PDB file of C-alpha atoms in Angstrom:
ATOM      1  CA  UNK A 279     -34.312  29.504-164.585  1.00 53.00           C
ATOM      2  CA  UNK A 280     -37.020  28.232-166.893  1.00 76.00           C
ATOM      3  CA  UNK A 281     -35.638  26.742-170.085  1.00 77.00           C
ATOM      4  CA  UNK A 282     -37.820  25.560-172.929  1.00 79.00           C
ATOM      5  CA  UNK A 283     -35.981  23.145-175.195  1.00 86.00           C
ATOM      6  CA  UNK A 284     -37.841  22.134-178.340  1.00 86.00           C
ATOM      7  CA  UNK A 285     -34.718  21.002-180.224  1.00 89.00           C
ATOM      8  CA  UNK A 286     -35.084  18.578-183.131  1.00 91.00           C
ATOM      9  CA  UNK A 287     -38.802  17.954-182.651  1.00 91.00           C
ATOM     10  CA  UNK A 288     -39.791  18.112-186.339  1.00 91.00           C
ATOM     11  CA  UNK A 289     -41.707  21.350-185.735  1.00 90.00           C
ATOM     12  CA  UNK A 290     -42.896  22.896-189.007  1.00 92.00           C
ATOM     13  CA  UNK A 291     -44.593  26.022-190.232  1.00 92.00           C
ATOM     14  CA  UNK A 292     -44.666  29.585-188.990  1.00 91.00           C
ATOM     15  CA  UNK A 293     -44.278  30.068-185.249  1.00 88.00           C
ATOM     16  CA  UNK A 294     -47.260  31.926-183.776  1.00 86.00           C
ATOM     17  CA  UNK A 295     -46.803  35.687-183.494  1.00 84.00           C
ATOM     18  CA  UNK A 296     -47.620  35.449-179.784  1.00 85.00           C
ATOM     19  CA  UNK A 297     -44.933  32.835-178.992  1.00 81.00           C
ATOM     20  CA  UNK A 298     -43.216  35.195-176.549  1.00 77.00           C
ATOM     21  CA  UNK A 299     -46.385  35.270-174.481  1.00 79.00           C
ATOM     22  CA  UNK A 300     -46.716  31.451-174.474  1.00 78.00           C
ATOM     23  CA  UNK A 301     -43.386  31.240-172.644  1.00 75.00           C
ATOM     24  CA  UNK A 302     -43.566  34.417-170.510  1.00 75.00           C
ATOM     25  CA  UNK A 303     -41.116  33.267-167.825  1.00 78.00           C
ATOM     26  CA  UNK A 304     -38.689  31.586-170.171  1.00 81.00           C
ATOM     27  CA  UNK A 305     -35.069  32.601-169.847  1.00 84.00           C
ATOM     28  CA  UNK A 306     -33.981  30.168-172.543  1.00 86.00           C
ATOM     29  CA  UNK A 307     -35.844  29.222-175.723  1.00 86.00           C
ATOM     30  CA  UNK A 308     -34.153  26.591-177.891  1.00 89.00           C
ATOM     31  CA  UNK A 309     -35.711  25.445-181.168  1.00 90.00           C
ATOM     32  CA  UNK A 310     -32.711  24.311-183.273  1.00 93.00           C
ATOM     33  CA  UNK A 311     -32.988  21.515-185.807  1.00 93.00           C
ATOM     34  CA  UNK A 312     -36.642  22.008-186.724  1.00 95.00           C
ATOM     35  CA  UNK A 313     -38.322  23.232-189.908  1.00 93.00           C
ATOM     36  CA  UNK A 314     -39.798  26.468-188.597  1.00 92.00           C
ATOM     37  CA  UNK A 315     -40.217  29.079-191.306  1.00 92.00           C
ATOM     38  CA  UNK A 316     -41.385  32.617-191.837  1.00 91.00           C
ATOM     39  CA  UNK A 317     -40.123  35.498-189.761  1.00 89.00           C
ATOM     40  CA  UNK A 318     -38.891  35.415-186.189  1.00 87.00           C
ATOM     41  CA  UNK A 319     -41.826  36.757-184.142  1.00 86.00           C
ATOM     42  CA  UNK A 320     -41.250  40.139-182.515  1.00 83.00           C
ATOM     43  CA  UNK A 321     -42.895  38.901-179.304  1.00 83.00           C
ATOM     44  CA  UNK A 322     -39.858  36.684-178.581  1.00 76.00           C
ATOM     45  CA  UNK A 323     -38.229  39.304-176.378  1.00 73.00           C
ATOM     46  CA  UNK A 324     -41.141  41.347-175.102  1.00 71.00           C
ATOM     47  CA  UNK A 325     -41.192  39.700-171.679  1.00 64.00           C
ATOM     48  CA  UNK A 326     -37.692  41.055-171.028  1.00 69.00           C
ATOM     49  CA  UNK A 327     -36.422  37.856-169.374  1.00 80.00           C
ATOM     50  CA  UNK A 328     -35.104  35.956-172.384  1.00 83.00           C
ATOM     51  CA  UNK A 329     -31.354  35.377-172.031  1.00 85.00           C
ATOM     52  CA  UNK A 330     -30.796  32.572-174.553  1.00 86.00           C
ATOM     53  CA  UNK A 331     -32.406  32.249-177.971  1.00 87.00           C
ATOM     54  CA  UNK A 332     -31.281  29.441-180.273  1.00 90.00           C
ATOM     55  CA  UNK A 333     -33.046  29.124-183.646  1.00 90.00           C
ATOM     56  CA  UNK A 334     -30.139  27.351-185.385  1.00 90.00           C
ATOM     57  CA  UNK A 335     -30.918  25.346-188.518  1.00 92.00           C
ATOM     58  CA  UNK A 336     -34.519  26.253-189.262  1.00 94.00           C
ATOM     59  CA  UNK A 337     -36.012  28.009-192.293  1.00 93.00           C
ATOM     60  CA  UNK A 338     -36.504  31.496-190.875  1.00 90.00           C
ATOM     61  CA  UNK A 339     -36.483  34.285-193.468  1.00 91.00           C
ATOM     62  CA  UNK A 340     -36.844  38.032-193.514  1.00 87.00           C
ATOM     63  CA  UNK A 341     -35.739  40.840-191.252  1.00 84.00           C
ATOM     64  CA  UNK A 342     -34.637  40.427-187.674  1.00 82.00           C
ATOM     65  CA  UNK A 343     -37.241  41.960-185.359  1.00 82.00           C
ATOM     66  CA  UNK A 344     -36.178  45.288-183.881  1.00 79.00           C
ATOM     67  CA  UNK A 345     -37.387  44.159-180.436  1.00 79.00           C
ATOM     68  CA  UNK A 346     -34.933  41.279-180.564  1.00 76.00           C
ATOM     69  CA  UNK A 347     -32.015  43.615-181.229  1.00 72.00           C
ATOM     70  CA  UNK A 348     -33.034  45.825-178.289  1.00 74.00           C
ATOM     71  CA  UNK A 349     -33.465  42.944-175.853  1.00 77.00           C
ATOM     72  CA  UNK A 350     -31.057  43.849-173.044  1.00 73.00           C
ATOM     73  CA  UNK A 351     -31.406  40.558-171.181  1.00 78.00           C
ATOM     74  CA  UNK A 352     -30.289  38.509-174.215  1.00 78.00           C
ATOM     75  CA  UNK A 353     -26.785  37.091-173.672  1.00 77.00           C
ATOM     76  CA  UNK A 354     -26.691  34.275-176.278  1.00 81.00           C
ATOM     77  CA  UNK A 355     -28.196  34.458-179.745  1.00 83.00           C
ATOM     78  CA  UNK A 356     -27.753  31.629-182.290  1.00 86.00           C
ATOM     79  CA  UNK A 357     -29.197  32.439-185.722  1.00 86.00           C
ATOM     80  CA  UNK A 358     -27.014  30.233-187.983  1.00 87.00           C
ATOM     81  CA  UNK A 359     -28.388  28.233-190.937  1.00 89.00           C
ATOM     82  CA  UNK A 360     -31.426  30.376-191.666  1.00 89.00           C
ATOM     83  CA  UNK A 361     -32.110  32.923-194.411  1.00 88.00           C
ATOM     84  CA  UNK A 362     -32.309  36.092-192.341  1.00 84.00           C
ATOM     85  CA  UNK A 363     -31.368  39.533-193.627  1.00 82.00           C
ATOM     86  CA  UNK A 364     -31.225  43.123-192.492  1.00 73.00           C
ATOM     87  CA  UNK A 365     -29.398  45.130-189.859  1.00 68.00           C
ATOM     88  CA  UNK A 366     -27.745  43.363-186.991  1.00 65.00           C
ATOM     89  CA  UNK A 367     -26.143  44.555-183.781  1.00 61.00           C
ATOM     90  CA  UNK A 368     -24.256  47.817-183.965  1.00 63.00           C
ATOM     91  CA  UNK A 369     -22.056  46.884-180.997  1.00 63.00           C
ATOM     92  CA  UNK A 370     -20.670  43.817-179.277  1.00 66.00           C
ATOM     93  CA  UNK A 371     -19.358  43.473-175.748  1.00 70.00           C
ATOM     94  CA  UNK A 372     -18.202  40.682-173.463  1.00 73.00           C
ATOM     95  CA  UNK A 373     -16.884  43.163-170.900  1.00 73.00           C
ATOM     96  CA  UNK A 374     -16.771  42.382-167.177  1.00 74.00           C
ATOM     97  CA  UNK A 375     -16.936  38.607-167.370  1.00 74.00           C
ATOM     98  CA  UNK A 376     -14.421  35.976-166.336  1.00 73.00           C
ATOM     99  CA  UNK A 377     -13.030  35.207-169.785  1.00 74.00           C
ATOM    100  CA  UNK A 378      -9.493  33.955-170.260  1.00 75.00           C
ATOM    101  CA  UNK A 379      -7.125  33.133-173.120  1.00 79.00           C
ATOM    102  CA  UNK A 380      -6.438  35.137-176.261  1.00 80.00           C
ATOM    103  CA  UNK A 381      -8.961  37.253-178.110  1.00 80.00           C
ATOM    104  CA  UNK A 382      -9.862  36.074-181.626  1.00 76.00           C
ATOM    105  CA  UNK A 383      -7.664  37.151-184.509  1.00 78.00           C
ATOM    106  CA  UNK A 384      -8.478  40.703-185.627  1.00 75.00           C
ATOM    107  CA  UNK A 385     -10.057  39.934-189.003  1.00 72.00           C
ATOM    108  CA  UNK A 386     -13.551  39.740-190.447  1.00 70.00           C
ATOM    109  CA  UNK A 387     -16.157  40.705-187.845  1.00 66.00           C
ATOM    110  CA  UNK A 388     -13.622  40.612-184.983  1.00 71.00           C
ATOM    111  CA  UNK A 389     -11.720  43.531-186.543  1.00 74.00           C
ATOM    112  CA  UNK A 390     -14.615  45.801-185.563  1.00 73.00           C
ATOM    113  CA  UNK A 391     -14.438  45.006-181.839  1.00 77.00           C
ATOM    114  CA  UNK A 392     -12.787  47.720-179.763  1.00 78.00           C
ATOM    115  CA  UNK A 393     -10.905  47.509-176.460  1.00 77.00           C
ATOM    116  CA  UNK A 394     -13.952  48.363-174.306  1.00 78.00           C
ATOM    117  CA  UNK A 395     -15.735  45.309-175.730  1.00 76.00           C
ATOM    118  CA  UNK A 396     -13.321  43.084-173.806  1.00 75.00           C
ATOM    119  CA  UNK A 397     -12.300  45.080-170.720  1.00 78.00           C
ATOM    120  CA  UNK A 398     -12.839  43.733-167.230  1.00 78.00           C
ATOM    121  CA  UNK A 399     -11.640  40.213-168.107  1.00 77.00           C
ATOM    122  CA  UNK A 400      -8.406  39.817-166.100  1.00 76.00           C
ATOM    123  CA  UNK A 401      -7.010  36.856-168.008  1.00 78.00           C
ATOM    124  CA  UNK A 402      -7.978  37.950-171.513  1.00 80.00           C
ATOM    125  CA  UNK A 403      -5.140  39.164-173.732  1.00 82.00           C
ATOM    126  CA  UNK A 404      -4.286  39.800-177.364  1.00 81.00           C
ATOM    127  CA  UNK A 405      -5.379  42.547-179.741  1.00 80.00           C
ATOM    128  CA  UNK A 406      -6.922  45.030-179.069  1.00 82.00           C
ATOM    129  CA  UNK A 407      -5.872  44.349-175.449  1.00 80.00           C
ATOM    130  CA  UNK A 408      -2.326  43.985-174.182  1.00 75.00           C
ATOM    131  CA  UNK A 409       0.180  41.331-175.116  1.00 77.00           C
ATOM    132  CA  UNK A 410      -0.101  37.872-173.576  1.00 75.00           C
ATOM    133  CA  UNK A 411       3.636  37.720-172.865  1.00 68.00           C
ATOM    134  CA  UNK A 412       3.253  39.842-169.715  1.00 58.00           C
ATOM    135  CA  UNK A 413       1.140  37.261-167.924  1.00 53.00           C
ATOM    136  CA  UNK A 414       3.120  35.214-165.378  1.00 51.00           C
ATOM    137  CA  UNK A 415       1.233  32.080-166.120  1.00 48.00           C
ATOM    138  CA  UNK A 416      -1.847  31.092-167.878  1.00 46.00           C
ATOM    139  CA  UNK A 417      -4.949  30.887-165.763  1.00 46.00           C
ATOM    140  CA  UNK A 418      -5.846  27.377-164.803  1.00 48.00           C
ATOM    141  CA  UNK A 419      -9.201  26.439-166.137  1.00 47.00           C
ATOM    142  CA  UNK A 420     -11.225  23.477-164.981  1.00 50.00           C
ATOM    143  CA  UNK A 421     -10.963  20.514-167.358  1.00 52.00           C
ATOM    144  CA  UNK A 422     -13.690  20.459-169.936  1.00 52.00           C
ATOM    145  CA  UNK A 423     -16.128  17.589-170.223  1.00 51.00           C
ATOM    146  CA  UNK A 424     -14.379  16.554-173.428  1.00 53.00           C
ATOM    147  CA  UNK A 425     -11.036  16.241-171.625  1.00 59.00           C
ATOM    148  CA  UNK A 426     -12.628  14.259-168.798  1.00 63.00           C
ATOM    149  CA  UNK A 427     -14.400  11.980-171.283  1.00 71.00           C
ATOM    150  CA  UNK A 428     -11.217  11.299-173.261  1.00 78.00           C
ATOM    151  CA  UNK A 429      -9.345  10.477-170.025  1.00 80.00           C
ATOM    152  CA  UNK A 430     -12.077   8.043-168.971  1.00 82.00           C
ATOM    153  CA  UNK A 431     -12.121   6.357-172.379  1.00 86.00           C
ATOM    154  CA  UNK A 432      -8.318   6.003-172.309  1.00 87.00           C
ATOM    155  CA  UNK A 433      -8.473   4.567-168.786  1.00 87.00           C
ATOM    156  CA  UNK A 434     -11.176   2.024-169.695  1.00 90.00           C
ATOM    157  CA  UNK A 435      -9.338   0.871-172.834  1.00 92.00           C
ATOM    158  CA  UNK A 436      -6.038   0.485-170.996  1.00 93.00           C
ATOM    159  CA  UNK A 437      -7.757  -1.359-168.143  1.00 91.00           C
ATOM    160  CA  UNK A 438      -9.544  -3.733-170.544  1.00 93.00           C
ATOM    161  CA  UNK A 439      -6.363  -4.206-172.571  1.00 93.00           C
ATOM    162  CA  UNK A 440      -4.378  -5.152-169.460  1.00 94.00           C
ATOM    163  CA  UNK A 441      -6.890  -7.799-168.495  1.00 93.00           C
ATOM    164  CA  UNK A 442      -7.056  -9.168-172.022  1.00 94.00           C
ATOM    165  CA  UNK A 443      -3.264  -9.477-172.202  1.00 95.00           C
ATOM    166  CA  UNK A 444      -3.110 -11.163-168.774  1.00 93.00           C
ATOM    167  CA  UNK A 445      -5.867 -13.597-169.766  1.00 93.00           C
ATOM    168  CA  UNK A 446      -4.262 -14.570-173.073  1.00 91.00           C
ATOM    169  CA  UNK A 447      -0.791 -14.946-171.518  1.00 88.00           C
ATOM    170  CA  UNK A 448      -2.259 -17.273-168.877  1.00 83.00           C
ATOM    171  CA  UNK A 449      -4.145 -19.327-171.473  1.00 83.00           C
ATOM    172  CA  UNK A 450      -1.087 -19.500-173.726  1.00 83.00           C
ATOM    173  CA  UNK A 451       1.148 -20.529-170.801  1.00 75.00           C
ATOM    174  CA  UNK A 452      -1.278 -23.260-169.739  1.00 72.00           C
ATOM    175  CA  UNK A 453      -1.595 -24.479-173.310  1.00 76.00           C
ATOM    176  CA  UNK A 454       2.165 -24.870-173.775  1.00 74.00           C
ATOM    177  CA  UNK A 455       3.120 -26.511-170.495  1.00 75.00           C
ATOM    178  CA  UNK A 456       1.141 -29.608-169.552  1.00 76.00           C
ATOM    179  CA  UNK A 457       2.608 -29.757-165.998  1.00 79.00           C
ATOM    180  CA  UNK A 458       1.255 -26.291-165.113  1.00 74.00           C
ATOM    181  CA  UNK A 459      -1.992 -27.025-166.909  1.00 75.00           C
ATOM    182  CA  UNK A 460      -2.547 -30.104-164.736  1.00 81.00           C
ATOM    183  CA  UNK A 461      -1.539 -28.176-161.625  1.00 81.00           C
ATOM    184  CA  UNK A 462      -3.920 -25.321-162.498  1.00 78.00           C
ATOM    185  CA  UNK A 463      -6.910 -27.589-163.101  1.00 80.00           C
ATOM    186  CA  UNK A 464      -6.148 -29.545-159.898  1.00 85.00           C
ATOM    187  CA  UNK A 465      -6.147 -26.222-158.038  1.00 85.00           C
ATOM    188  CA  UNK A 466      -9.563 -25.367-159.493  1.00 83.00           C
ATOM    189  CA  UNK A 467     -10.936 -28.787-158.498  1.00 86.00           C
ATOM    190  CA  UNK A 468      -9.677 -28.316-154.926  1.00 87.00           C
ATOM    191  CA  UNK A 469     -11.293 -24.872-154.786  1.00 83.00           C
ATOM    192  CA  UNK A 470     -14.621 -26.285-156.020  1.00 82.00           C
ATOM    193  CA  UNK A 471     -14.550 -29.073-153.450  1.00 83.00           C
ATOM    194  CA  UNK A 472     -13.962 -26.556-150.635  1.00 81.00           C
ATOM    195  CA  UNK A 473     -17.011 -24.553-151.617  1.00 72.00           C
TER     196      UNK A 473
END
């Protein structure tokens, strides 16, 4: 997979109308966080291989290109924080994937999604699909990176805290009792002489 990531590169101005031909083998084109303006070029999807298009947080205006809406290979489209207008997709489907959990609440745009939009996902439940109560157990999903990161951070802090407590208890103990302090420093001197 060829992915072109131009995120947050301070790109400005109108993208060239032939941008789709500059990246002919691109399956992913990411340009979020720039200052691109004008319309989204219709050549973006003419190669037929583009699966991911992310133009989040630019200054795009105008109509969405018809070619983009007909791009069958496109599986992820992020258009947020622009000033686009016009017709959008007439249908939405995540059918025949490996999705799990509950479907989104049936309000706003999700109220328009019909049962066939979700079918073929064994562990997906909720409206307009069946109830989740019939499942004998939730599917086990691999831990997300966020969960793994929070575990590692907790482990490091507890590890460091344990050592800090042990260190300060030892120092405090040696400070209070002169007999053990003398014994400890004699032990260190013996160790140094052996080395």
